[in-house]
Amino acid sequence: MNTFGSVYRLSPREHEVLDLICRGHHPKAIAELVGCGYASVRTHLRRIYRKVGCSGVRELMVRFF
């Protein structure tokens, strides 16, 4: 995952959120796991989508895997 994150210049928190999304966690569960708000997780996901050039989790998974 470090290579994927490096290519798209993801922040450490974005890396963490991406890792948990890839493991099948829901954004609300991610918020609890990393100790931040649900809105923050959604913001991280939007930034990941923008950096990767996709529009949602399914498209992100296609690009990642």
mmCIF file of the N, C-alpha and C atoms, coordinates in Angstrom:
data_MODEL
# 
_entry.id   MODEL 
# 
loop_
_atom_site.group_PDB 
_atom_site.id 
_atom_site.type_symbol 
_atom_site.label_atom_id 
_atom_site.label_alt_id 
_atom_site.label_comp_id 
_atom_site.label_asym_id 
_atom_site.label_entity_id 
_atom_site.label_seq_id 
_atom_site.pdbx_PDB_ins_code 
_atom_site.Cartn_x 
_atom_site.Cartn_y 
_atom_site.Cartn_z 
_atom_site.occupancy 
_atom_site.B_iso_or_equiv 
_atom_site.pdbx_formal_charge 
_atom_site.auth_seq_id 
_atom_site.auth_comp_id 
_atom_site.auth_asym_id 
_atom_site.auth_atom_id 
_atom_site.pdbx_PDB_model_num 
ATOM 1   N N  . MET A 1 1  ? 0.819   -1.191 0.000  1.00 0.00 ? 1  MET A N  1 
ATOM 2   C CA . MET A 1 1  ? 0.000   0.000  0.000  1.00 0.00 ? 1  MET A CA 1 
ATOM 3   C C  . MET A 1 1  ? 0.864   1.257  0.000  1.00 0.00 ? 1  MET A C  1 
ATOM 4   N N  . ASN A 1 2  ? 2.073   1.203  0.537  1.00 0.00 ? 2  ASN A N  1 
ATOM 5   C CA . ASN A 1 2  ? 2.924   2.381  0.556  1.00 0.00 ? 2  ASN A CA 1 
ATOM 6   C C  . ASN A 1 2  ? 3.200   2.891  -0.849 1.00 0.00 ? 2  ASN A C  1 
ATOM 7   N N  . THR A 1 3  ? 3.373   1.996  -1.803 1.00 0.00 ? 3  THR A N  1 
ATOM 8   C CA . THR A 1 3  ? 3.617   2.412  -3.169 1.00 0.00 ? 3  THR A CA 1 
ATOM 9   C C  . THR A 1 3  ? 2.404   3.142  -3.724 1.00 0.00 ? 3  THR A C  1 
ATOM 10  N N  . PHE A 1 4  ? 1.216   2.596  -3.522 1.00 0.00 ? 4  PHE A N  1 
ATOM 11  C CA . PHE A 1 4  ? -0.017  3.229  -3.982 1.00 0.00 ? 4  PHE A CA 1 
ATOM 12  C C  . PHE A 1 4  ? -0.148  4.608  -3.366 1.00 0.00 ? 4  PHE A C  1 
ATOM 13  N N  . GLY A 1 5  ? 0.066   4.698  -2.078 1.00 0.00 ? 5  GLY A N  1 
ATOM 14  C CA . GLY A 1 5  ? -0.044  5.971  -1.384 1.00 0.00 ? 5  GLY A CA 1 
ATOM 15  C C  . GLY A 1 5  ? 1.012   6.971  -1.819 1.00 0.00 ? 5  GLY A C  1 
ATOM 16  N N  . SER A 1 6  ? 2.204   6.487  -2.111 1.00 0.00 ? 6  SER A N  1 
ATOM 17  C CA . SER A 1 6  ? 3.270   7.375  -2.568 1.00 0.00 ? 6  SER A CA 1 
ATOM 18  C C  . SER A 1 6  ? 2.980   7.929  -3.958 1.00 0.00 ? 6  SER A C  1 
ATOM 19  N N  . VAL A 1 7  ? 2.468   7.086  -4.812 1.00 0.00 ? 7  VAL A N  1 
ATOM 20  C CA . VAL A 1 7  ? 2.142   7.521  -6.177 1.00 0.00 ? 7  VAL A CA 1 
ATOM 21  C C  . VAL A 1 7  ? 1.108   8.638  -6.144 1.00 0.00 ? 7  VAL A C  1 
ATOM 22  N N  . TYR A 1 8  ? 0.104   8.499  -5.297 1.00 0.00 ? 8  TYR A N  1 
ATOM 23  C CA . TYR A 1 8  ? -0.980  9.480  -5.221 1.00 0.00 ? 8  TYR A CA 1 
ATOM 24  C C  . TYR A 1 8  ? -0.784  10.517 -4.122 1.00 0.00 ? 8  TYR A C  1 
ATOM 25  N N  . ARG A 1 9  ? 0.365   10.489 -3.455 1.00 0.00 ? 9  ARG A N  1 
ATOM 26  C CA . ARG A 1 9  ? 0.723   11.469 -2.410 1.00 0.00 ? 9  ARG A CA 1 
ATOM 27  C C  . ARG A 1 9  ? -0.331  11.554 -1.307 1.00 0.00 ? 9  ARG A C  1 
ATOM 28  N N  . LEU A 1 10 ? -0.681  10.401 -0.761 1.00 0.00 ? 10 LEU A N  1 
ATOM 29  C CA . LEU A 1 10 ? -1.645  10.358 0.332  1.00 0.00 ? 10 LEU A CA 1 
ATOM 30  C C  . LEU A 1 10 ? -0.952  10.709 1.647  1.00 0.00 ? 10 LEU A C  1 
ATOM 31  N N  . SER A 1 11 ? -1.669  11.411 2.507  1.00 0.00 ? 11 SER A N  1 
ATOM 32  C CA . SER A 1 11 ? -1.148  11.749 3.826  1.00 0.00 ? 11 SER A CA 1 
ATOM 33  C C  . SER A 1 11 ? -1.150  10.480 4.696  1.00 0.00 ? 11 SER A C  1 
ATOM 34  N N  . PRO A 1 12 ? -0.451  10.501 5.822  1.00 0.00 ? 12 PRO A N  1 
ATOM 35  C CA . PRO A 1 12 ? -0.465  9.333  6.713  1.00 0.00 ? 12 PRO A CA 1 
ATOM 36  C C  . PRO A 1 12 ? -1.888  8.942  7.152  1.00 0.00 ? 12 PRO A C  1 
ATOM 37  N N  . ARG A 1 13 ? -2.731  9.927  7.466  1.00 0.00 ? 13 ARG A N  1 
ATOM 38  C CA . ARG A 1 13 ? -4.105  9.614  7.876  1.00 0.00 ? 13 ARG A CA 1 
ATOM 39  C C  . ARG A 1 13 ? -4.891  9.040  6.698  1.00 0.00 ? 13 ARG A C  1 
ATOM 40  N N  . GLU A 1 14 ? -4.689  9.582  5.510  1.00 0.00 ? 14 GLU A N  1 
ATOM 41  C CA . GLU A 1 14 ? -5.353  9.036  4.321  1.00 0.00 ? 14 GLU A CA 1 
ATOM 42  C C  . GLU A 1 14 ? -4.913  7.599  4.074  1.00 0.00 ? 14 GLU A C  1 
ATOM 43  N N  . HIS A 1 15 ? -3.621  7.316  4.289  1.00 0.00 ? 15 HIS A N  1 
ATOM 44  C CA . HIS A 1 15 ? -3.126  5.939  4.204  1.00 0.00 ? 15 HIS A CA 1 
ATOM 45  C C  . HIS A 1 15 ? -3.897  5.037  5.158  1.00 0.00 ? 15 HIS A C  1 
ATOM 46  N N  . GLU A 1 16 ? -4.038  5.505  6.379  1.00 0.00 ? 16 GLU A N  1 
ATOM 47  C CA . GLU A 1 16 ? -4.711  4.727  7.412  1.00 0.00 ? 16 GLU A CA 1 
ATOM 48  C C  . GLU A 1 16 ? -6.175  4.468  7.046  1.00 0.00 ? 16 GLU A C  1 
ATOM 49  N N  . VAL A 1 17 ? -6.862  5.497  6.584  1.00 0.00 ? 17 VAL A N  1 
ATOM 50  C CA . VAL A 1 17 ? -8.264  5.354  6.184  1.00 0.00 ? 17 VAL A CA 1 
ATOM 51  C C  . VAL A 1 17 ? -8.371  4.412  4.991  1.00 0.00 ? 17 VAL A C  1 
ATOM 52  N N  . LEU A 1 18 ? -7.486  4.551  4.021  1.00 0.00 ? 18 LEU A N  1 
ATOM 53  C CA . LEU A 1 18 ? -7.493  3.666  2.851  1.00 0.00 ? 18 LEU A CA 1 
ATOM 54  C C  . LEU A 1 18 ? -7.281  2.215  3.270  1.00 0.00 ? 18 LEU A C  1 
ATOM 55  N N  . ASP A 1 19 ? -6.339  1.987  4.167  1.00 0.00 ? 19 ASP A N  1 
ATOM 56  C CA . ASP A 1 19 ? -6.069  0.630  4.655  1.00 0.00 ? 19 ASP A CA 1 
ATOM 57  C C  . ASP A 1 19 ? -7.316  0.018  5.294  1.00 0.00 ? 19 ASP A C  1 
ATOM 58  N N  . LEU A 1 20 ? -7.993  0.791  6.126  1.00 0.00 ? 20 LEU A N  1 
ATOM 59  C CA . LEU A 1 20 ? -9.172  0.272  6.806  1.00 0.00 ? 20 LEU A CA 1 
ATOM 60  C C  . LEU A 1 20 ? -10.346 0.067  5.840  1.00 0.00 ? 20 LEU A C  1 
ATOM 61  N N  . ILE A 1 21 ? -10.484 0.947  4.861  1.00 0.00 ? 21 ILE A N  1 
ATOM 62  C CA . ILE A 1 21 ? -11.520 0.758  3.837  1.00 0.00 ? 21 ILE A CA 1 
ATOM 63  C C  . ILE A 1 21 ? -11.234 -0.531 3.067  1.00 0.00 ? 21 ILE A C  1 
ATOM 64  N N  . CYS A 1 22 ? -9.983  -0.754 2.716  1.00 0.00 ? 22 CYS A N  1 
ATOM 65  C CA . CYS A 1 22 ? -9.612  -1.969 1.971  1.00 0.00 ? 22 CYS A CA 1 
ATOM 66  C C  . CYS A 1 22 ? -9.857  -3.233 2.791  1.00 0.00 ? 22 CYS A C  1 
ATOM 67  N N  . ARG A 1 23 ? -9.821  -3.105 4.103  1.00 0.00 ? 23 ARG A N  1 
ATOM 68  C CA . ARG A 1 23 ? -10.091 -4.244 4.982  1.00 0.00 ? 23 ARG A CA 1 
ATOM 69  C C  . ARG A 1 23 ? -11.578 -4.451 5.225  1.00 0.00 ? 23 ARG A C  1 
ATOM 70  N N  . GLY A 1 24 ? -12.403 -3.571 4.624  1.00 0.00 ? 24 GLY A N  1 
ATOM 71  C CA . GLY A 1 24 ? -13.839 -3.755 4.689  1.00 0.00 ? 24 GLY A CA 1 
ATOM 72  C C  . GLY A 1 24 ? -14.559 -3.011 5.791  1.00 0.00 ? 24 GLY A C  1 
ATOM 73  N N  . HIS A 1 25 ? -13.878 -2.089 6.442  1.00 0.00 ? 25 HIS A N  1 
ATOM 74  C CA . HIS A 1 25 ? -14.511 -1.328 7.517  1.00 0.00 ? 25 HIS A CA 1 
ATOM 75  C C  . HIS A 1 25 ? -15.397 -0.220 6.959  1.00 0.00 ? 25 HIS A C  1 
ATOM 76  N N  . HIS A 1 26 ? -16.498 0.039  7.624  1.00 0.00 ? 26 HIS A N  1 
ATOM 77  C CA . HIS A 1 26 ? -17.404 1.130  7.282  1.00 0.00 ? 26 HIS A CA 1 
ATOM 78  C C  . HIS A 1 26 ? -16.812 2.430  7.829  1.00 0.00 ? 26 HIS A C  1 
ATOM 79  N N  . PRO A 1 27 ? -17.053 3.564  7.164  1.00 0.00 ? 27 PRO A N  1 
ATOM 80  C CA . PRO A 1 27 ? -16.497 4.825  7.657  1.00 0.00 ? 27 PRO A CA 1 
ATOM 81  C C  . PRO A 1 27 ? -16.827 5.143  9.115  1.00 0.00 ? 27 PRO A C  1 
ATOM 82  N N  . LYS A 1 28 ? -17.999 4.776  9.599  1.00 0.00 ? 28 LYS A N  1 
ATOM 83  C CA . LYS A 1 28 ? -18.318 5.028  11.012 1.00 0.00 ? 28 LYS A CA 1 
ATOM 84  C C  . LYS A 1 28 ? -17.425 4.197  11.923 1.00 0.00 ? 28 LYS A C  1 
ATOM 85  N N  . ALA A 1 29 ? -17.142 2.969  11.525 1.00 0.00 ? 29 ALA A N  1 
ATOM 86  C CA . ALA A 1 29 ? -16.244 2.116  12.309 1.00 0.00 ? 29 ALA A CA 1 
ATOM 87  C C  . ALA A 1 29 ? -14.819 2.655  12.260 1.00 0.00 ? 29 ALA A C  1 
ATOM 88  N N  . ILE A 1 30 ? -14.425 3.173  11.105 1.00 0.00 ? 30 ILE A N  1 
ATOM 89  C CA . ILE A 1 30 ? -13.086 3.758  10.965 1.00 0.00 ? 30 ILE A CA 1 
ATOM 90  C C  . ILE A 1 30 ? -12.939 4.943  11.913 1.00 0.00 ? 30 ILE A C  1 
ATOM 91  N N  . ALA A 1 31 ? -13.964 5.763  11.997 1.00 0.00 ? 31 ALA A N  1 
ATOM 92  C CA . ALA A 1 31 ? -13.917 6.926  12.894 1.00 0.00 ? 31 ALA A CA 1 
ATOM 93  C C  . ALA A 1 31 ? -13.649 6.488  14.326 1.00 0.00 ? 31 ALA A C  1 
ATOM 94  N N  . GLU A 1 32 ? -14.299 5.430  14.754 1.00 0.00 ? 32 GLU A N  1 
ATOM 95  C CA . GLU A 1 32 ? -14.083 4.931  16.112 1.00 0.00 ? 32 GLU A CA 1 
ATOM 96  C C  . GLU A 1 32 ? -12.679 4.353  16.272 1.00 0.00 ? 32 GLU A C  1 
ATOM 97  N N  . LEU A 1 33 ? -12.218 3.623  15.263 1.00 0.00 ? 33 LEU A N  1 
ATOM 98  C CA . LEU A 1 33 ? -10.904 2.983  15.343 1.00 0.00 ? 33 LEU A CA 1 
ATOM 99  C C  . LEU A 1 33 ? -9.759  3.993  15.399 1.00 0.00 ? 33 LEU A C  1 
ATOM 100 N N  . VAL A 1 34 ? -9.859  5.054  14.623 1.00 0.00 ? 34 VAL A N  1 
ATOM 101 C CA . VAL A 1 34 ? -8.755  6.015  14.577 1.00 0.00 ? 34 VAL A CA 1 
ATOM 102 C C  . VAL A 1 34 ? -8.946  7.188  15.529 1.00 0.00 ? 34 VAL A C  1 
ATOM 103 N N  . GLY A 1 35 ? -10.113 7.265  16.160 1.00 0.00 ? 35 GLY A N  1 
ATOM 104 C CA . GLY A 1 35 ? -10.345 8.294  17.160 1.00 0.00 ? 35 GLY A CA 1 
ATOM 105 C C  . GLY A 1 35 ? -10.622 9.671  16.593 1.00 0.00 ? 35 GLY A C  1 
ATOM 106 N N  . CYS A 1 36 ? -11.386 9.710  15.521 1.00 0.00 ? 36 CYS A N  1 
ATOM 107 C CA . CYS A 1 36 ? -11.791 11.006 14.977 1.00 0.00 ? 36 CYS A CA 1 
ATOM 108 C C  . CYS A 1 36 ? -13.273 10.949 14.629 1.00 0.00 ? 36 CYS A C  1 
ATOM 109 N N  . GLY A 1 37 ? -13.808 12.023 14.146 1.00 0.00 ? 37 GLY A N  1 
ATOM 110 C CA . GLY A 1 37 ? -15.224 12.070 13.819 1.00 0.00 ? 37 GLY A CA 1 
ATOM 111 C C  . GLY A 1 37 ? -15.539 11.438 12.472 1.00 0.00 ? 37 GLY A C  1 
ATOM 112 N N  . TYR A 1 38 ? -16.781 11.039 12.338 1.00 0.00 ? 38 TYR A N  1 
ATOM 113 C CA . TYR A 1 38 ? -17.263 10.459 11.080 1.00 0.00 ? 38 TYR A CA 1 
ATOM 114 C C  . TYR A 1 38 ? -17.091 11.452 9.935  1.00 0.00 ? 38 TYR A C  1 
ATOM 115 N N  . ALA A 1 39 ? -17.362 12.729 10.184 1.00 0.00 ? 39 ALA A N  1 
ATOM 116 C CA . ALA A 1 39 ? -17.215 13.751 9.144  1.00 0.00 ? 39 ALA A CA 1 
ATOM 117 C C  . ALA A 1 39 ? -15.762 13.855 8.686  1.00 0.00 ? 39 ALA A C  1 
ATOM 118 N N  . SER A 1 40 ? -14.830 13.678 9.600  1.00 0.00 ? 40 SER A N  1 
ATOM 119 C CA . SER A 1 40 ? -13.404 13.713 9.242  1.00 0.00 ? 40 SER A CA 1 
ATOM 120 C C  . SER A 1 40 ? -13.045 12.551 8.334  1.00 0.00 ? 40 SER A C  1 
ATOM 121 N N  . VAL A 1 41 ? -13.569 11.380 8.637  1.00 0.00 ? 41 VAL A N  1 
ATOM 122 C CA . VAL A 1 41 ? -13.305 10.207 7.783  1.00 0.00 ? 41 VAL A CA 1 
ATOM 123 C C  . VAL A 1 41 ? -13.862 10.455 6.388  1.00 0.00 ? 41 VAL A C  1 
ATOM 124 N N  . ARG A 1 42 ? -15.057 11.011 6.321  1.00 0.00 ? 42 ARG A N  1 
ATOM 125 C CA . ARG A 1 42 ? -15.655 11.310 5.015  1.00 0.00 ? 42 ARG A CA 1 
ATOM 126 C C  . ARG A 1 42 ? -14.800 12.317 4.244  1.00 0.00 ? 42 ARG A C  1 
ATOM 127 N N  . THR A 1 43 ? -14.244 13.294 4.954  1.00 0.00 ? 43 THR A N  1 
ATOM 128 C CA . THR A 1 43 ? -13.360 14.273 4.314  1.00 0.00 ? 43 THR A CA 1 
ATOM 129 C C  . THR A 1 43 ? -12.103 13.592 3.791  1.00 0.00 ? 43 THR A C  1 
ATOM 130 N N  . HIS A 1 44 ? -11.521 12.706 4.586  1.00 0.00 ? 44 HIS A N  1 
ATOM 131 C CA . HIS A 1 44 ? -10.330 11.969 4.135  1.00 0.00 ? 44 HIS A CA 1 
ATOM 132 C C  . HIS A 1 44 ? -10.660 11.142 2.895  1.00 0.00 ? 44 HIS A C  1 
ATOM 133 N N  . LEU A 1 45 ? -11.815 10.498 2.897  1.00 0.00 ? 45 LEU A N  1 
ATOM 134 C CA . LEU A 1 45 ? -12.209 9.704  1.732  1.00 0.00 ? 45 LEU A CA 1 
ATOM 135 C C  . LEU A 1 45 ? -12.384 10.576 0.499  1.00 0.00 ? 45 LEU A C  1 
ATOM 136 N N  . ARG A 1 46 ? -13.014 11.730 0.647  1.00 0.00 ? 46 ARG A N  1 
ATOM 137 C CA . ARG A 1 46 ? -13.178 12.638 -0.503 1.00 0.00 ? 46 ARG A CA 1 
ATOM 138 C C  . ARG A 1 46 ? -11.825 13.068 -1.056 1.00 0.00 ? 46 ARG A C  1 
ATOM 139 N N  . ARG A 1 47 ? -10.885 13.336 -0.165 1.00 0.00 ? 47 ARG A N  1 
ATOM 140 C CA . ARG A 1 47 ? -9.543  13.736 -0.611 1.00 0.00 ? 47 ARG A CA 1 
ATOM 141 C C  . ARG A 1 47 ? -8.836  12.589 -1.317 1.00 0.00 ? 47 ARG A C  1 
ATOM 142 N N  . ILE A 1 48 ? -9.008  11.385 -0.799 1.00 0.00 ? 48 ILE A N  1 
ATOM 143 C CA . ILE A 1 48 ? -8.420  10.204 -1.456 1.00 0.00 ? 48 ILE A CA 1 
ATOM 144 C C  . ILE A 1 48 ? -9.022  10.052 -2.847 1.00 0.00 ? 48 ILE A C  1 
ATOM 145 N N  . TYR A 1 49 ? -10.351 10.142 -2.949 1.00 0.00 ? 49 TYR A N  1 
ATOM 146 C CA . TYR A 1 49 ? -11.011 10.014 -4.252 1.00 0.00 ? 49 TYR A CA 1 
ATOM 147 C C  . TYR A 1 49 ? -10.481 11.055 -5.230 1.00 0.00 ? 49 TYR A C  1 
ATOM 148 N N  . ARG A 1 50 ? -10.341 12.293 -4.770 1.00 0.00 ? 50 ARG A N  1 
ATOM 149 C CA . ARG A 1 50 ? -9.862  13.361 -5.645 1.00 0.00 ? 50 ARG A CA 1 
ATOM 150 C C  . ARG A 1 50 ? -8.426  13.091 -6.105 1.00 0.00 ? 50 ARG A C  1 
ATOM 151 N N  . LYS A 1 51 ? -7.567  12.677 -5.177 1.00 0.00 ? 51 LYS A N  1 
ATOM 152 C CA . LYS A 1 51 ? -6.169  12.424 -5.531 1.00 0.00 ? 51 LYS A CA 1 
ATOM 153 C C  . LYS A 1 51 ? -6.024  11.245 -6.480 1.00 0.00 ? 51 LYS A C  1 
ATOM 154 N N  . VAL A 1 52 ? -6.846  10.214 -6.260 1.00 0.00 ? 52 VAL A N  1 
ATOM 155 C CA . VAL A 1 52 ? -6.759  9.001  -7.084 1.00 0.00 ? 52 VAL A CA 1 
ATOM 156 C C  . VAL A 1 52 ? -7.529  9.173  -8.393 1.00 0.00 ? 52 VAL A C  1 
ATOM 157 N N  . GLY A 1 53 ? -8.498  10.073 -8.407 1.00 0.00 ? 53 GLY A N  1 
ATOM 158 C CA . GLY A 1 53 ? -9.284  10.309 -9.611 1.00 0.00 ? 53 GLY A CA 1 
ATOM 159 C C  . GLY A 1 53 ? -10.443 9.347  -9.755 1.00 0.00 ? 53 GLY A C  1 
ATOM 160 N N  . CYS A 1 54 ? -11.098 9.059  -8.651 1.00 0.00 ? 54 CYS A N  1 
ATOM 161 C CA . CYS A 1 54 ? -12.248 8.162  -8.688 1.00 0.00 ? 54 CYS A CA 1 
ATOM 162 C C  . CYS A 1 54 ? -13.415 8.803  -7.950 1.00 0.00 ? 54 CYS A C  1 
ATOM 163 N N  . SER A 1 55 ? -14.576 8.142  -8.022 1.00 0.00 ? 55 SER A N  1 
ATOM 164 C CA . SER A 1 55 ? -15.767 8.770  -7.462 1.00 0.00 ? 55 SER A CA 1 
ATOM 165 C C  . SER A 1 55 ? -16.396 8.009  -6.298 1.00 0.00 ? 55 SER A C  1 
ATOM 166 N N  . GLY A 1 56 ? -15.828 6.885  -5.906 1.00 0.00 ? 56 GLY A N  1 
ATOM 167 C CA . GLY A 1 56 ? -16.399 6.143  -4.794 1.00 0.00 ? 56 GLY A CA 1 
ATOM 168 C C  . GLY A 1 56 ? -15.542 4.961  -4.397 1.00 0.00 ? 56 GLY A C  1 
ATOM 169 N N  . VAL A 1 57 ? -16.017 4.255  -3.378 1.00 0.00 ? 57 VAL A N  1 
ATOM 170 C CA . VAL A 1 57 ? -15.247 3.140  -2.816 1.00 0.00 ? 57 VAL A CA 1 
ATOM 171 C C  . VAL A 1 57 ? -15.027 2.035  -3.846 1.00 0.00 ? 57 VAL A C  1 
ATOM 172 N N  . ARG A 1 58 ? -16.048 1.701  -4.603 1.00 0.00 ? 58 ARG A N  1 
ATOM 173 C CA . ARG A 1 58 ? -15.885 0.612  -5.579 1.00 0.00 ? 58 ARG A CA 1 
ATOM 174 C C  . ARG A 1 58 ? -14.819 0.944  -6.615 1.00 0.00 ? 58 ARG A C  1 
ATOM 175 N N  . GLU A 1 59 ? -14.870 2.149  -7.136 1.00 0.00 ? 59 GLU A N  1 
ATOM 176 C CA . GLU A 1 59 ? -13.863 2.546  -8.122 1.00 0.00 ? 59 GLU A CA 1 
ATOM 177 C C  . GLU A 1 59 ? -12.477 2.605  -7.485 1.00 0.00 ? 59 GLU A C  1 
ATOM 178 N N  . LEU A 1 60 ? -12.409 3.048  -6.243 1.00 0.00 ? 60 LEU A N  1 
ATOM 179 C CA . LEU A 1 60 ? -11.134 3.079  -5.520 1.00 0.00 ? 60 LEU A CA 1 
ATOM 180 C C  . LEU A 1 60 ? -10.563 1.671  -5.388 1.00 0.00 ? 60 LEU A C  1 
ATOM 181 N N  . MET A 1 61 ? -11.415 0.713  -5.051 1.00 0.00 ? 61 MET A N  1 
ATOM 182 C CA . MET A 1 61 ? -10.966 -0.673 -4.916 1.00 0.00 ? 61 MET A CA 1 
ATOM 183 C C  . MET A 1 61 ? -10.454 -1.221 -6.249 1.00 0.00 ? 61 MET A C  1 
ATOM 184 N N  . VAL A 1 62 ? -11.112 -0.878 -7.340 1.00 0.00 ? 62 VAL A N  1 
ATOM 185 C CA . VAL A 1 62 ? -10.663 -1.335 -8.662 1.00 0.00 ? 62 VAL A CA 1 
ATOM 186 C C  . VAL A 1 62 ? -9.266  -0.789 -8.943 1.00 0.00 ? 62 VAL A C  1 
ATOM 187 N N  . ARG A 1 63 ? -9.060  0.480  -8.640 1.00 0.00 ? 63 ARG A N  1 
ATOM 188 C CA . ARG A 1 63 ? -7.744  1.076  -8.887 1.00 0.00 ? 63 ARG A CA 1 
ATOM 189 C C  . ARG A 1 63 ? -6.682  0.513  -7.941 1.00 0.00 ? 63 ARG A C  1 
ATOM 190 N N  . PHE A 1 64 ? -7.071  0.253  -6.700 1.00 0.00 ? 64 PHE A N  1 
ATOM 191 C CA . PHE A 1 64 ? -6.105  -0.243 -5.723 1.00 0.00 ? 64 PHE A CA 1 
ATOM 192 C C  . PHE A 1 64 ? -5.694  -1.675 -6.024 1.00 0.00 ? 64 PHE A C  1 
ATOM 193 N N  . PHE A 1 65 ? -6.683  -2.522 -6.300 1.00 0.00 ? 65 PHE A N  1 
ATOM 194 C CA . PHE A 1 65 ? -6.373  -3.936 -6.517 1.00 0.00 ? 65 PHE A CA 1 
ATOM 195 C C  . PHE A 1 65 ? -6.163  -4.201 -7.979 1.00 0.00 ? 65 PHE A C  1 
# 
